[in-house]
Tab-separated table of C-alpha atoms in Angstrom:
chain	number	residue	atom	x	y	z
A	16	MET	CA	0.000	0.000	0.000
A	17	LYS	CA	1.111	3.528	-0.810
A	18	ALA	CA	0.103	6.891	0.629
A	19	LEU	CA	-0.844	10.105	-1.137
A	20	ILE	CA	-0.636	13.318	0.875
A	21	LEU	CA	-2.340	16.375	-0.579
A	22	SER	CA	-0.139	19.393	0.127
A	23	GLY	CA	-1.212	21.721	-2.643
A	24	GLY	CA	-3.777	24.501	-2.472
A	25	GLN	CA	-3.221	28.176	-1.766
A	26	GLY	CA	-4.322	28.377	1.876
A	27	THR	CA	-6.492	31.426	1.265
A	28	ARG	CA	-8.274	31.070	4.630
A	29	LEU	CA	-4.960	31.504	6.479
A	30	ARG	CA	-3.789	34.615	4.631
A	31	PRO	CA	-1.740	36.731	5.111
A	32	LEU	CA	0.346	34.026	6.787
A	33	THR	CA	0.169	31.695	3.773
A	34	TYR	CA	1.505	34.286	1.362
A	35	SER	CA	4.945	33.167	2.549
A	36	ILE	CA	4.482	29.706	4.082
A	37	ALA	CA	2.570	26.623	2.932
A	38	LYS	CA	-0.504	26.048	5.093
A	39	GLN	CA	0.614	22.466	5.748
A	40	LEU	CA	3.856	23.765	7.286
A	41	VAL	CA	2.252	26.077	9.829
A	42	PRO	CA	3.200	24.513	13.183
A	43	VAL	CA	1.078	23.261	16.033
A	44	ALA	CA	3.009	22.512	19.229
A	45	ASN	CA	6.094	23.678	17.279
A	46	LYS	CA	5.813	20.918	14.669
A	47	PRO	CA	4.513	21.424	11.104
A	48	ILE	CA	1.045	19.943	10.635
A	49	LEU	CA	2.354	17.978	7.649
A	50	HIS	CA	4.922	16.227	9.844
A	51	PHE	CA	2.161	14.874	12.102
A	52	VAL	CA	0.468	13.475	8.982
A	53	ILE	CA	3.660	11.786	7.773
A	54	GLU	CA	4.341	10.267	11.195
A	55	ASP	CA	0.812	8.869	11.293
A	56	ILE	CA	1.276	7.250	7.873
A	57	ILE	CA	4.666	5.738	8.760
A	58	ASN	CA	3.222	4.442	12.041
A	59	ALA	CA	0.637	2.556	9.961
A	60	GLY	CA	3.477	0.746	8.191
A	61	ILE	CA	3.380	2.737	4.944
A	62	THR	CA	6.749	4.046	3.779
A	63	ASP	CA	6.147	4.690	0.059
A	64	ILE	CA	4.602	8.151	0.103
A	65	GLY	CA	3.552	10.450	-2.722
A	66	VAL	CA	3.100	14.142	-1.986
A	67	ILE	CA	0.946	16.391	-4.154
A	68	ILE	CA	2.524	19.853	-4.308
A	69	ALA	CA	1.589	23.200	-5.838
A	70	PRO	CA	3.874	25.405	-7.956
A	71	GLU	CA	3.801	28.176	-5.329
A	72	THR	CA	4.815	26.137	-2.278
A	73	GLY	CA	6.220	22.884	-3.660
A	74	GLU	CA	9.895	23.621	-3.052
A	75	GLU	CA	9.218	24.615	0.566
A	76	ILE	CA	7.267	21.386	1.135
A	77	LYS	CA	10.096	19.323	-0.410
A	78	LYS	CA	12.724	21.037	1.735
A	79	SER	CA	10.769	20.548	4.958
A	80	ILE	CA	10.183	16.844	4.346
A	81	THR	CA	13.730	16.163	3.141
A	82	ASN	CA	15.363	17.952	6.072
A	83	ALA	CA	13.193	16.077	8.598
A	84	GLY	CA	14.838	12.759	7.697
A	85	PHE	CA	11.722	10.583	7.825
A	86	PRO	CA	12.350	6.828	7.333
A	87	ALA	CA	10.330	6.697	4.125
A	88	LYS	CA	10.594	7.118	0.356
A	89	PHE	CA	8.959	10.265	-1.009
A	90	THR	CA	7.782	11.057	-4.529
A	91	PHE	CA	6.725	14.658	-5.194
A	92	ILE	CA	3.945	15.143	-7.750
A	93	LEU	CA	3.105	18.582	-9.154
A	94	GLN	CA	-0.539	19.581	-9.483
A	95	GLU	CA	-0.344	22.658	-11.694
A	96	LYS	CA	-3.759	24.007	-10.684
A	97	PRO	CA	-6.048	23.250	-7.693
A	98	LEU	CA	-8.733	21.441	-9.690
A	99	GLY	CA	-10.067	19.233	-6.919
A	100	LEU	CA	-9.125	16.272	-4.749
A	101	ALA	CA	-10.143	13.741	-7.393
A	102	HIS	CA	-8.034	15.632	-9.915
A	103	ALA	CA	-5.048	15.277	-7.554
A	104	VAL	CA	-5.584	11.501	-7.512
A	105	LYS	CA	-5.759	11.519	-11.301
A	106	VAL	CA	-2.480	13.464	-11.519
A	107	ALA	CA	-0.849	10.855	-9.248
A	108	LYS	CA	-2.013	7.842	-11.276
A	109	ASP	CA	1.411	7.051	-12.736
A	110	TYR	CA	2.892	7.012	-9.240
A	111	LEU	CA	0.079	5.034	-7.617
A	112	GLU	CA	-0.139	2.473	-10.459
A	113	ASP	CA	-2.321	-0.502	-9.404
A	114	ASP	CA	-1.667	-0.217	-5.680
A	115	ASP	CA	-4.169	0.396	-2.922
A	116	PHE	CA	-3.459	3.740	-1.264
A	117	ILE	CA	-4.454	5.998	1.570
A	118	MET	CA	-5.199	9.618	0.693
A	119	TYR	CA	-4.576	12.063	3.529
A	120	LEU	CA	-5.175	15.817	3.396
A	121	GLY	CA	-1.991	17.493	4.598
A	122	ASP	CA	-3.709	19.974	6.912
A	123	ASN	CA	-5.896	17.462	8.809
A	124	LEU	CA	-5.151	15.799	12.142
A	125	ILE	CA	-6.879	12.989	14.037
A	126	ASN	CA	-5.795	11.730	17.434
A	127	SER	CA	-6.753	8.084	16.873
A	128	GLY	CA	-4.294	7.572	14.036
A	129	ILE	CA	-4.954	5.536	10.889
A	130	LYS	CA	-3.218	2.264	11.715
A	131	GLU	CA	-6.315	0.298	12.738
A	132	PHE	CA	-8.264	1.506	9.675
A	133	VAL	CA	-5.454	0.488	7.323
A	134	GLU	CA	-5.223	-2.969	8.893
A	135	GLU	CA	-8.995	-3.479	8.711
A	136	TYR	CA	-9.017	-2.414	5.063
A	137	LYS	CA	-6.275	-4.899	4.186
A	138	GLU	CA	-8.196	-7.719	5.866
A	139	ASN	CA	-11.498	-7.040	4.103
A	140	ARG	CA	-10.423	-5.687	0.689
A	141	TYR	CA	-13.093	-3.026	0.344
A	142	ASP	CA	-13.183	-0.814	-2.739
A	143	ALA	CA	-12.824	2.204	-0.459
A	144	THR	CA	-12.877	3.212	3.190
A	145	ILE	CA	-13.837	6.647	4.445
A	146	LEU	CA	-13.579	8.171	7.921
A	147	LEU	CA	-16.511	10.070	9.394
A	148	LYS	CA	-16.999	12.342	12.380
A	149	GLU	CA	-20.201	13.600	13.969
A	150	VAL	CA	-20.359	17.401	13.662
A	151	GLN	CA	-22.718	20.113	14.878
A	152	ASP	CA	-23.056	21.864	11.498
A	153	PRO	CA	-23.076	19.290	8.662
A	154	THR	CA	-23.847	21.969	6.054
A	155	ARG	CA	-20.138	22.927	6.086
A	156	PHE	CA	-18.938	19.471	5.038
A	157	GLY	CA	-19.376	16.542	2.739
A	158	VAL	CA	-21.884	14.271	4.502
A	159	ALA	CA	-22.404	10.504	4.336
A	160	VAL	CA	-25.505	8.349	4.654
A	161	VAL	CA	-24.690	4.860	5.950
A	162	ASP	CA	-26.658	1.704	6.759
A	163	GLU	CA	-26.635	-0.188	10.063
A	164	ASN	CA	-23.355	-1.895	9.079
A	165	PHE	CA	-21.723	1.421	8.150
A	166	LYS	CA	-21.757	0.608	4.456
A	167	VAL	CA	-21.918	3.938	2.648
A	168	GLN	CA	-25.148	4.510	0.722
A	169	ARG	CA	-24.810	8.093	-0.401
A	170	LEU	CA	-22.549	11.146	-0.198
A	171	ILE	CA	-23.682	14.765	-0.395
A	172	GLU	CA	-21.337	17.740	-0.595
A	173	LYS	CA	-22.296	20.578	1.806
A	174	PRO	CA	-26.051	19.856	1.835
A	175	LYS	CA	-28.556	22.585	2.695
A	176	GLU	CA	-30.700	19.934	4.422
A	177	PRO	CA	-28.254	17.343	5.771
A	178	PRO	CA	-29.548	13.747	5.883
A	179	SER	CA	-27.044	12.980	8.659
A	180	ASN	CA	-24.459	14.667	10.866
A	181	LEU	CA	-21.613	12.409	9.702
A	182	ALA	CA	-18.986	14.576	8.016
A	183	LEU	CA	-16.191	13.239	5.842
A	184	VAL	CA	-12.803	13.506	7.478
A	185	GLY	CA	-10.036	14.230	4.977
A	186	ILE	CA	-8.642	10.681	5.090
A	187	TYR	CA	-9.606	7.963	2.601
A	188	ILE	CA	-8.375	4.501	1.570
A	189	PHE	CA	-8.873	3.494	-2.064
A	190	SER	CA	-8.441	0.520	-4.329
A	191	PRO	CA	-7.394	1.193	-7.952
A	192	LYS	CA	-11.108	1.126	-8.882
A	193	ILE	CA	-11.257	4.784	-7.885
A	194	PHE	CA	-9.486	5.747	-11.121
A	195	SER	CA	-12.291	4.482	-13.376
A	196	ALA	CA	-14.812	6.233	-11.127
A	197	ILE	CA	-12.901	9.510	-11.482
A	198	ASP	CA	-12.840	9.061	-15.262
A	199	ARG	CA	-16.657	8.928	-15.270
A	200	ILE	CA	-17.347	12.119	-13.299
A	201	LYS	CA	-17.498	15.715	-14.501
A	202	PRO	CA	-16.290	18.901	-12.801
A	203	SER	CA	-18.629	20.384	-10.196
A	204	TRP	CA	-20.028	23.911	-10.269
A	205	ARG	CA	-16.686	24.974	-8.749
A	206	GLY	CA	-14.873	23.620	-11.783
A	207	GLU	CA	-13.265	20.877	-9.695
A	208	LEU	CA	-13.296	17.097	-9.783
A	209	GLU	CA	-14.781	16.300	-6.382
A	210	ILE	CA	-13.685	13.204	-4.486
A	211	THR	CA	-17.221	12.876	-3.077
A	212	ASP	CA	-18.546	12.566	-6.645
A	213	ALA	CA	-15.936	9.924	-7.439
A	214	ILE	CA	-16.819	7.872	-4.335
A	215	GLN	CA	-20.527	8.202	-5.157
A	216	GLU	CA	-19.812	6.959	-8.675
A	217	LEU	CA	-17.946	4.006	-7.156
A	218	ILE	CA	-21.049	3.220	-5.070
A	219	ASN	CA	-23.314	3.607	-8.112
A	220	GLN	CA	-21.232	1.000	-9.941
A	221	GLY	CA	-21.739	-1.488	-7.094
A	222	GLY	CA	-18.517	-0.807	-5.210
A	223	MET	CA	-18.241	-1.587	-1.506
A	224	VAL	CA	-17.423	1.580	0.428
A	225	LYS	CA	-17.057	1.120	4.178
A	226	ALA	CA	-17.190	3.934	6.726
A	227	HIS	CA	-15.627	4.241	10.162
A	228	LYS	CA	-16.806	6.824	12.692
A	229	ILE	CA	-13.963	8.295	14.683
A	230	THR	CA	-14.714	9.264	18.265
A	231	GLY	CA	-11.600	11.254	19.134
A	232	TRP	CA	-10.735	14.710	17.889
A	233	TRP	CA	-10.485	15.677	14.244
A	234	LEU	CA	-8.890	18.990	13.355
A	235	ASP	CA	-9.036	20.742	10.006
A	236	THR	CA	-6.449	23.504	10.392
A	237	GLY	CA	-7.503	25.632	7.444
A	238	LYS	CA	-8.399	28.783	9.416
A	239	LYS	CA	-6.772	30.786	12.217
A	240	ASP	CA	-9.205	29.733	14.941
A	241	ASP	CA	-9.014	26.103	13.803
A	242	LEU	CA	-5.235	26.231	13.965
A	243	LEU	CA	-5.228	27.716	17.465
A	244	GLU	CA	-7.673	25.013	18.531
A	245	ALA	CA	-5.417	22.363	16.977
A	246	ASN	CA	-2.491	23.793	18.914
A	247	ARG	CA	-4.549	23.649	22.120
A	248	VAL	CA	-5.681	20.069	21.571
A	249	VAL	CA	-2.250	18.742	20.593
A	250	LEU	CA	-0.577	20.465	23.544
A	251	ASP	CA	-3.254	19.100	25.858
A	252	ASP	CA	-3.018	15.582	24.457
A	253	LEU	CA	0.636	15.001	23.657
A	254	ILE	CA	2.928	17.310	25.613
A	255	GLN	CA	4.930	15.976	28.572
A	256	ARG	CA	7.209	18.018	30.817
A	257	ASP	CA	10.706	18.269	29.290
A	258	ILE	CA	13.074	21.028	30.424
A	259	ARG	CA	16.315	21.230	28.434
A	260	GLY	CA	16.892	24.976	28.329
A	261	LYS	CA	18.388	27.302	30.952
A	262	ILE	CA	16.102	28.569	33.730
A	263	ASP	CA	17.057	31.086	36.418
A	264	GLU	CA	16.003	30.916	40.069
A	265	GLN	CA	13.280	33.552	39.712
A	266	THR	CA	11.420	31.601	37.016
A	267	LYS	CA	8.440	29.386	37.854
A	268	ILE	CA	7.463	26.477	35.607
A	269	ASN	CA	3.965	25.095	36.230
A	270	GLY	CA	2.602	21.948	34.638
A	271	ARG	CA	3.523	20.213	31.392
A	272	VAL	CA	6.002	22.515	29.707
A	273	VAL	CA	8.609	21.788	27.033
A	274	ILE	CA	11.617	24.123	26.988
A	275	GLU	CA	13.944	23.098	24.204
A	276	GLY	CA	17.739	23.199	24.187
A	277	GLY	CA	19.393	26.597	24.007
A	278	ALA	CA	16.317	28.421	25.323
A	279	GLU	CA	16.823	30.847	28.211
A	280	ILE	CA	14.080	31.808	30.660
A	281	GLU	CA	14.632	34.707	33.066
A	282	ASN	CA	12.306	35.984	35.809
A	283	SER	CA	9.233	34.578	34.110
A	284	ILE	CA	6.252	32.301	34.685
A	285	ILE	CA	5.553	29.500	32.202
A	286	ARG	CA	2.220	27.750	32.680
A	287	GLY	CA	1.624	24.553	30.744
A	288	PRO	CA	0.744	23.018	28.517
A	289	ALA	CA	3.176	25.132	26.507
A	290	VAL	CA	6.243	24.804	24.296
A	291	ILE	CA	9.244	27.128	24.093
A	292	GLY	CA	11.472	26.524	21.050
A	293	LYS	CA	15.233	26.227	20.649
A	294	ASN	CA	17.376	29.310	21.378
A	295	THR	CA	14.350	31.380	22.360
A	296	LYS	CA	14.742	33.943	25.154
A	297	VAL	CA	11.910	34.798	27.545
A	298	LYS	CA	12.514	37.653	29.999
A	299	ASN	CA	10.219	39.187	32.623
A	300	SER	CA	7.200	37.596	30.977
A	301	PHE	CA	4.216	35.321	31.466
A	302	ILE	CA	3.652	32.483	28.990
A	303	GLY	CA	0.204	31.032	29.581
A	304	SER	CA	-1.460	27.761	28.722
A	305	TYR	CA	-1.828	26.551	25.131
A	306	THR	CA	0.983	28.678	23.782
A	307	SER	CA	3.665	27.539	21.339
A	308	ILE	CA	6.652	29.807	20.789
A	309	GLY	CA	8.997	28.840	17.965
A	310	ASN	CA	12.766	28.797	17.657
A	311	ASN	CA	15.036	31.855	17.991
A	312	CYS	CA	12.325	34.132	19.356
A	313	LEU	CA	12.488	36.909	21.951
A	314	VAL	CA	9.688	37.565	24.428
A	315	GLU	CA	10.295	40.396	26.847
A	316	ASN	CA	8.036	42.203	29.339
A	317	SER	CA	4.985	40.546	27.829
A	318	ALA	CA	2.135	38.145	28.582
A	319	ILE	CA	1.080	35.599	25.958
A	320	GLU	CA	-1.683	33.026	26.134
A	321	PHE	CA	-3.472	30.643	23.732
A	322	SER	CA	-1.232	31.721	20.848
A	323	VAL	CA	1.184	30.410	18.230
A	324	ILE	CA	4.361	32.399	17.594
A	325	LEU	CA	6.508	31.275	14.660
A	326	ASP	CA	10.318	31.288	14.436
A	327	HIS	CA	12.547	34.384	14.711
A	328	SER	CA	9.808	36.657	16.079
A	329	GLU	CA	9.913	39.240	18.879
A	330	ILE	CA	7.157	40.199	21.314
A	331	ILE	CA	8.183	43.157	23.474
A	332	GLY	CA	6.181	45.150	26.019
A	333	VAL	CA	2.778	43.666	25.156
A	334	GLU	CA	0.650	43.475	28.322
A	335	ARG	CA	-1.494	40.668	26.973
A	336	LEU	CA	-1.351	38.883	23.641
A	337	ASP	CA	-4.241	36.436	23.394
A	338	GLU	CA	-5.605	34.055	20.719
A	339	SER	CA	-2.998	35.212	18.208
A	340	LEU	CA	-1.099	33.691	15.311
A	341	ILE	CA	2.169	35.485	14.570
A	342	GLY	CA	4.272	34.735	11.467
A	343	ARG	CA	8.025	34.325	11.128
A	344	LYS	CA	10.508	37.184	11.604
A	345	THR	CA	7.778	39.434	12.968
A	346	ARG	CA	8.184	42.119	15.650
A	347	VAL	CA	5.256	43.119	17.867
A	348	ILE	CA	6.258	46.021	20.102
A	349	LYS	CA	3.963	48.022	22.344
A	350	ASP	CA	5.132	51.592	22.938
A	351	GLY	CA	1.955	52.991	24.546
A	352	SER	CA	0.695	52.668	28.110
A	353	VAL	CA	-2.909	51.539	27.589
A	354	ASN	CA	-3.633	48.104	29.103
A	355	LYS	CA	-5.753	46.219	26.600
A	356	ALA	CA	-5.678	42.658	25.300
A	357	VAL	CA	-4.477	42.317	21.730
A	358	LYS	CA	-5.656	39.680	19.222
A	359	LEU	CA	-3.576	39.433	16.077
A	360	MET	CA	-2.990	37.391	12.946
A	361	ILE	CA	0.198	38.585	11.282
A	362	GLY	CA	2.151	37.186	8.358
A	363	ASP	CA	5.921	36.928	7.992
A	364	ASP	CA	8.461	39.763	8.061
A	365	ALA	CA	6.126	42.280	9.717
A	366	GLU	CA	6.508	44.871	12.413
A	367	VAL	CA	3.587	46.051	14.563
A	368	ARG	CA	3.826	48.899	17.067
A	369	LEU	CA	0.937	49.336	19.482
């Protein structure tokens, strides 16, 4: 079995941040989202991995994966234009050949992992397997109708009147039969080849499509608030206390906090779960729960909570920075004296004075 990770797209919902970084490389808990996806796939025993890339961000994706040193073989496949998930599968046909494969959207995370679903698929040889999650607002998602045995009967993309609350998670397992189904569908009103249409065509032709309902968390990190929530959940679920940096006697560390090597903390309070990256300096500051601060940052005379700060950024004199996403090489400096919370989403290479 092979894997196909979709790491194309323009990340418009995360702009301005994604003008200069691929959305799949935005970190949660100081690790790119894409790296969590790759680790999940390798943990399921799949080491032959294709990665769909876009012209705008492809080289950055390649560099990130190559430098990480994953124990897997990677093939990078260019999708010239974002013409749909089914189109991405079609573009990858020469790579996938006649193998079964798992398709995983590169900005999705699930806490249960895919290993058990892959093993169950191999045992039963379905034509496809999809993962579903109960959601409060099914109109925002592709929705599935299943029978009592969780055999998929019908798929509807973003229905106005949802027949169920079971949304499609961005993880699928396919047999090679999906290619003939894709060949029989036409572009949607968006001009894209939709994977939901392809799966429905597979069902129409008598294919066996099995669904699994996941009960743990599922995170689609396509928007700022979703990404901050992903950071919160991952920190809450995965972080254990690990102090490798330098801490002075005045500093207090409470709870599950990771302070990476080369970091220096002076006269500050760090309240977990939180992560402080390599070579980052924190002085006279409060770092609250659910905060990830990247590598080579400076935080001075500031309070930060429920935020993600990317590498090489500086936060100076900000009384309270809350629910914020700050890009790389960005400086946020407060010169005034008014005490007010600040909520920001700032792209790379910026400077903000408050």
